[in-house]
PDB file of C-alpha atoms in Angstrom:
ATOM      1  CA  SER A   1    -122.827 -28.686  56.252  1.00  0.00           C
ATOM      2  CA  ILE A   2    -125.756 -30.635  57.636  1.00  0.00           C
ATOM      3  CA  THR A   3    -126.833 -29.907  61.204  1.00  0.00           C
ATOM      4  CA  LEU A   4    -129.252 -31.819  63.415  1.00  0.00           C
ATOM      5  CA  ASN A   5    -129.641 -30.132  66.801  1.00  0.00           C
ATOM      6  CA  ASP A   6    -125.965 -29.500  67.694  1.00  0.00           C
ATOM      7  CA  PHE A   7    -124.556 -32.450  65.698  1.00  0.00           C
ATOM      8  CA  SER A   8    -122.888 -31.349  62.446  1.00  0.00           C
ATOM      9  CA  ILE A   9    -121.700 -33.283  59.380  1.00  0.00           C
ATOM     10  CA  GLU A  10    -119.534 -31.504  56.813  1.00  0.00           C
ATOM     11  CA  PRO A  11    -119.154 -33.577  53.631  1.00  0.00           C
ATOM     12  CA  SER A  12    -116.550 -32.591  51.042  1.00  0.00           C
ATOM     13  CA  VAL A  13    -114.302 -33.851  48.277  1.00  0.00           C
ATOM     14  CA  GLN A  14    -110.630 -32.915  48.512  1.00  0.00           C
ATOM     15  CA  TYR A  15    -108.168 -33.140  45.635  1.00  0.00           C
ATOM     16  CA  TYR A  16    -104.444 -33.468  46.327  1.00  0.00           C
ATOM     17  CA  ALA A  17    -101.888 -32.510  43.682  1.00  0.00           C
ATOM     18  CA  TYR A  18     -98.259 -33.412  44.379  1.00  0.00           C
ATOM     19  CA  PHE A  19     -96.296 -31.301  41.912  1.00  0.00           C
ATOM     20  CA  GLY A  20     -92.822 -32.592  41.101  1.00  0.00           C
ATOM     21  CA  GLN A  21     -93.286 -35.783  43.147  1.00  0.00           C
ATOM     22  CA  GLU A  22     -93.465 -38.604  40.616  1.00  0.00           C
ATOM     23  CA  ASP A  23     -93.791 -41.288  43.311  1.00  0.00           C
ATOM     24  CA  ALA A  24     -96.871 -39.510  44.780  1.00  0.00           C
ATOM     25  CA  PRO A  25     -99.752 -39.525  42.273  1.00  0.00           C
ATOM     26  CA  ASN A  26    -102.523 -36.961  42.500  1.00  0.00           C
ATOM     27  CA  THR A  27    -105.534 -38.293  44.361  1.00  0.00           C
ATOM     28  CA  ALA A  28    -108.934 -37.347  45.763  1.00  0.00           C
ATOM     29  CA  MET A  29    -110.696 -38.075  49.045  1.00  0.00           C
ATOM     30  CA  VAL A  30    -114.358 -38.111  50.039  1.00  0.00           C
ATOM     31  CA  VAL A  31    -114.470 -36.587  53.508  1.00  0.00           C
ATOM     32  CA  ALA A  32    -117.045 -36.520  56.295  1.00  0.00           C
ATOM     33  CA  LEU A  33    -116.239 -34.366  59.319  1.00  0.00           C
ATOM     34  CA  CYS A  34    -118.663 -34.895  62.205  1.00  0.00           C
ATOM     35  CA  SER A  35    -118.665 -32.727  65.321  1.00  0.00           C
ATOM     36  CA  ILE A  36    -120.668 -31.843  68.389  1.00  0.00           C
ATOM     37  CA  PRO A  37    -120.009 -28.999  70.854  1.00  0.00           C
ATOM     38  CA  VAL A  38    -119.187 -29.919  74.448  1.00  0.00           C
ATOM     39  CA  LEU A  39    -118.397 -26.401  75.764  1.00  0.00           C
ATOM     40  CA  ASP A  40    -118.925 -22.885  74.390  1.00  0.00           C
ATOM     41  CA  ALA A  41    -115.902 -22.918  72.055  1.00  0.00           C
ATOM     42  CA  VAL A  42    -114.884 -26.605  72.253  1.00  0.00           C
ATOM     43  CA  SER A  43    -116.132 -29.496  70.132  1.00  0.00           C
ATOM     44  CA  VAL A  44    -115.435 -33.209  69.870  1.00  0.00           C
ATOM     45  CA  PHE A  45    -114.949 -34.380  66.277  1.00  0.00           C
ATOM     46  CA  TYR A  46    -114.593 -37.463  64.100  1.00  0.00           C
ATOM     47  CA  ASP A  47    -113.069 -37.142  60.622  1.00  0.00           C
ATOM     48  CA  ALA A  48    -113.282 -39.941  58.013  1.00  0.00           C
ATOM     49  CA  GLU A  49    -111.435 -39.649  54.687  1.00  0.00           C
ATOM     50  CA  TYR A  50    -111.823 -42.252  51.928  1.00  0.00           C
ATOM     51  CA  ASP A  51    -109.620 -42.238  48.813  1.00  0.00           C
ATOM     52  CA  ILE A  52    -111.562 -42.488  45.544  1.00  0.00           C
ATOM     53  CA  LEU A  53    -108.759 -42.011  43.016  1.00  0.00           C
ATOM     54  CA  ALA A  54    -105.125 -43.129  43.243  1.00  0.00           C
ATOM     55  CA  TYR A  55    -105.455 -45.317  46.353  1.00  0.00           C
ATOM     56  CA  ASN A  56    -109.089 -46.405  46.154  1.00  0.00           C
ATOM     57  CA  GLY A  57    -110.140 -47.931  49.476  1.00  0.00           C
ATOM     58  CA  ALA A  58    -107.563 -46.145  51.603  1.00  0.00           C
ATOM     59  CA  LEU A  59    -109.290 -44.956  54.778  1.00  0.00           C
ATOM     60  CA  TYR A  60    -108.007 -42.488  57.352  1.00  0.00           C
ATOM     61  CA  ASN A  61    -109.839 -41.572  60.574  1.00  0.00           C
ATOM     62  CA  GLU A  62    -109.176 -38.997  63.251  1.00  0.00           C
ATOM     63  CA  PHE A  63    -110.878 -38.390  66.594  1.00  0.00           C
ATOM     64  CA  GLY A  64    -110.176 -35.350  68.709  1.00  0.00           C
ATOM     65  CA  ILE A  65    -110.983 -32.028  70.329  1.00  0.00           C
ATOM     66  CA  ASP A  66    -111.317 -28.717  68.462  1.00  0.00           C
ATOM     67  CA  ALA A  67    -111.245 -25.337  70.240  1.00  0.00           C
ATOM     68  CA  ASN A  68    -112.165 -22.148  68.313  1.00  0.00           C
ATOM     69  CA  TYR A  69    -112.023 -18.590  69.581  1.00  0.00           C
ATOM     70  CA  GLY A  70    -112.583 -15.340  67.717  1.00  0.00           C
ATOM     71  CA  ASN A  71    -115.037 -13.260  65.734  1.00  0.00           C
ATOM     72  CA  GLU A  72    -116.219 -12.831  62.131  1.00  0.00           C
ATOM     73  CA  ARG A  73    -112.866 -11.387  60.984  1.00  0.00           C
ATOM     74  CA  VAL A  74    -110.284 -13.443  62.933  1.00  0.00           C
ATOM     75  CA  THR A  75    -110.507 -16.939  64.414  1.00  0.00           C
ATOM     76  CA  VAL A  76    -107.876 -18.914  66.327  1.00  0.00           C
ATOM     77  CA  GLU A  77    -108.264 -22.683  66.206  1.00  0.00           C
ATOM     78  CA  ASN A  78    -106.457 -25.438  68.124  1.00  0.00           C
ATOM     79  CA  VAL A  79    -106.997 -29.109  67.292  1.00  0.00           C
ATOM     80  CA  LEU A  80    -105.674 -32.112  69.187  1.00  0.00           C
ATOM     81  CA  GLY A  81    -106.390 -35.514  67.719  1.00  0.00           C
ATOM     82  CA  ILE A  82    -105.392 -39.134  67.337  1.00  0.00           C
ATOM     83  CA  GLY A  83    -105.480 -40.787  63.943  1.00  0.00           C
ATOM     84  CA  ALA A  84    -105.837 -44.295  62.563  1.00  0.00           C
ATOM     85  CA  ALA A  85    -105.620 -45.745  59.071  1.00  0.00           C
ATOM     86  CA  ASN A  86    -106.471 -49.002  57.360  1.00  0.00           C
ATOM     87  CA  THR A  87    -104.068 -51.359  55.623  1.00  0.00           C
ATOM     88  CA  VAL A  88    -104.713 -49.847  52.163  1.00  0.00           C
ATOM     89  CA  PHE A  89    -103.839 -46.330  53.405  1.00  0.00           C
ATOM     90  CA  ASN A  90    -100.720 -47.445  55.294  1.00  0.00           C
ATOM     91  CA  LYS A  91     -99.517 -49.591  52.363  1.00  0.00           C
ATOM     92  CA  ALA A  92    -100.041 -46.734  49.879  1.00  0.00           C
ATOM     93  CA  TYR A  93     -98.349 -44.013  51.912  1.00  0.00           C
ATOM     94  CA  LEU A  94     -95.880 -45.897  54.148  1.00  0.00           C
ATOM     95  CA  ASP A  95     -95.483 -49.328  52.501  1.00  0.00           C
ATOM     96  CA  VAL A  96     -96.640 -51.062  55.703  1.00  0.00           C
ATOM     97  CA  SER A  97     -99.459 -53.607  55.378  1.00  0.00           C
ATOM     98  CA  ARG A  98    -101.359 -53.196  58.630  1.00  0.00           C
ATOM     99  CA  ASN A  99    -104.222 -51.350  60.257  1.00  0.00           C
ATOM    100  CA  ALA A 100    -102.891 -49.039  62.944  1.00  0.00           C
ATOM    101  CA  ILE A 101    -103.600 -46.276  65.380  1.00  0.00           C
ATOM    102  CA  SER A 102    -101.113 -44.112  63.600  1.00  0.00           C
ATOM    103  CA  PHE A 103    -100.346 -40.790  65.212  1.00  0.00           C
ATOM    104  CA  VAL A 104    -101.128 -37.896  67.489  1.00  0.00           C
ATOM    105  CA  HIS A 105    -101.712 -34.538  65.888  1.00  0.00           C
ATOM    106  CA  TRP A 106    -101.780 -30.877  66.956  1.00  0.00           C
ATOM    107  CA  ASP A 107    -102.805 -28.070  64.614  1.00  0.00           C
ATOM    108  CA  CYS A 108    -102.959 -24.360  65.369  1.00  0.00           C
ATOM    109  CA  ALA A 109    -104.378 -21.925  62.820  1.00  0.00           C
ATOM    110  CA  ILE A 110    -105.458 -18.326  62.490  1.00  0.00           C
ATOM    111  CA  THR A 111    -108.202 -17.716  59.911  1.00  0.00           C
ATOM    112  CA  LEU A 112    -108.408 -14.185  58.557  1.00  0.00           C
ATOM    113  CA  SER A 113    -111.455 -13.049  56.577  1.00  0.00           C
ATOM    114  CA  VAL A 114    -110.077 -10.867  53.786  1.00  0.00           C
ATOM    115  CA  GLY A 115    -113.217 -10.218  51.732  1.00  0.00           C
ATOM    116  CA  ASN A 116    -116.554 -11.592  50.639  1.00  0.00           C
ATOM    117  CA  ASN A 117    -116.262 -15.404  50.893  1.00  0.00           C
ATOM    118  CA  VAL A 118    -112.429 -15.252  50.891  1.00  0.00           C
ATOM    119  CA  SER A 119    -110.168 -16.179  53.796  1.00  0.00           C
ATOM    120  CA  LEU A 120    -106.492 -16.860  54.537  1.00  0.00           C
ATOM    121  CA  ARG A 121    -105.473 -19.507  57.051  1.00  0.00           C
ATOM    122  CA  PRO A 122    -101.808 -19.606  58.121  1.00  0.00           C
ATOM    123  CA  HIS A 123    -101.221 -22.676  60.275  1.00  0.00           C
ATOM    124  CA  ILE A 124     -98.722 -24.944  61.993  1.00  0.00           C
ATOM    125  CA  GLU A 125     -99.264 -28.675  62.255  1.00  0.00           C
ATOM    126  CA  ILE A 126     -97.269 -31.131  64.359  1.00  0.00           C
ATOM    127  CA  ASN A 127     -97.607 -34.893  63.835  1.00  0.00           C
ATOM    128  CA  LYS A 128     -95.997 -37.712  65.789  1.00  0.00           C
ATOM    129  CA  ILE A 129     -96.296 -41.275  64.484  1.00  0.00           C
ATOM    130  CA  ILE A 130     -96.937 -43.516  67.484  1.00  0.00           C
ATOM    131  CA  ASP A 131     -97.194 -46.987  65.907  1.00  0.00           C
ATOM    132  CA  THR A 132     -93.807 -48.751  66.047  1.00  0.00           C
ATOM    133  CA  SER A 133     -94.125 -50.415  62.626  1.00  0.00           C
ATOM    134  CA  LEU A 134     -95.071 -47.134  60.979  1.00  0.00           C
ATOM    135  CA  ARG A 135     -92.299 -45.188  62.773  1.00  0.00           C
ATOM    136  CA  THR A 136     -89.626 -47.524  61.399  1.00  0.00           C
ATOM    137  CA  ALA A 137     -91.032 -47.156  57.859  1.00  0.00           C
ATOM    138  CA  VAL A 138     -90.357 -43.421  57.641  1.00  0.00           C
ATOM    139  CA  VAL A 139     -87.257 -41.265  57.820  1.00  0.00           C
ATOM    140  CA  ASN A 140     -88.828 -38.728  60.175  1.00  0.00           C
ATOM    141  CA  ALA A 141     -91.669 -39.991  62.369  1.00  0.00           C
ATOM    142  CA  ASP A 142     -92.132 -36.565  63.939  1.00  0.00           C
ATOM    143  CA  ASN A 143     -92.781 -33.612  61.653  1.00  0.00           C
ATOM    144  CA  VAL A 144     -93.839 -29.996  61.588  1.00  0.00           C
ATOM    145  CA  THR A 145     -95.728 -28.433  58.677  1.00  0.00           C
ATOM    146  CA  LEU A 146     -96.251 -24.733  58.083  1.00  0.00           C
ATOM    147  CA  GLY A 147     -98.693 -23.510  55.477  1.00  0.00           C
ATOM    148  CA  ILE A 148    -101.191 -20.974  54.227  1.00  0.00           C
ATOM    149  CA  VAL A 149    -104.594 -21.975  52.853  1.00  0.00           C
ATOM    150  CA  LEU A 150    -106.557 -19.627  50.608  1.00  0.00           C
ATOM    151  CA  THR A 151    -110.304 -20.406  50.644  1.00  0.00           C
ATOM    152  CA  TYR A 152    -113.093 -19.169  48.440  1.00  0.00           C
ATOM    153  CA  GLU A 153    -116.579 -20.281  49.486  1.00  0.00           C
ATOM    154  CA  LEU A 154    -119.177 -20.644  46.756  1.00  0.00           C
TER     155      LEU A 154
END
């Protein structure tokens, strides 16, 4: 990450593989996560994700609040945000040709350090699509995702 005073930018490239989903090609996103602390354990963030592979030009943005509590071994994180996407993103993923403030999002995770540069992150994520055109384009406009992320930092 790059830090200037308290302002932080975390650039990354994320690759998404959708195994067994022929209508969802693998893709990659260039990501910039910007944040600045507003209280001891609370930050305001802006996340921009730009597709560079399957849906080149698709842009997703999220603005929100991130609260982290914990120590070097265990961290609890809560994120509340609102997301927007451009026409290319919405057409690719929802077959709706419009820019939109898309959804509200809540994510809760516990990150466990399990060794040198290795961590596990079980999490729950709740999304609610708030744009009327996007809601009618999907079967379930409100969803819950459970997962575990294994991270190895180089």
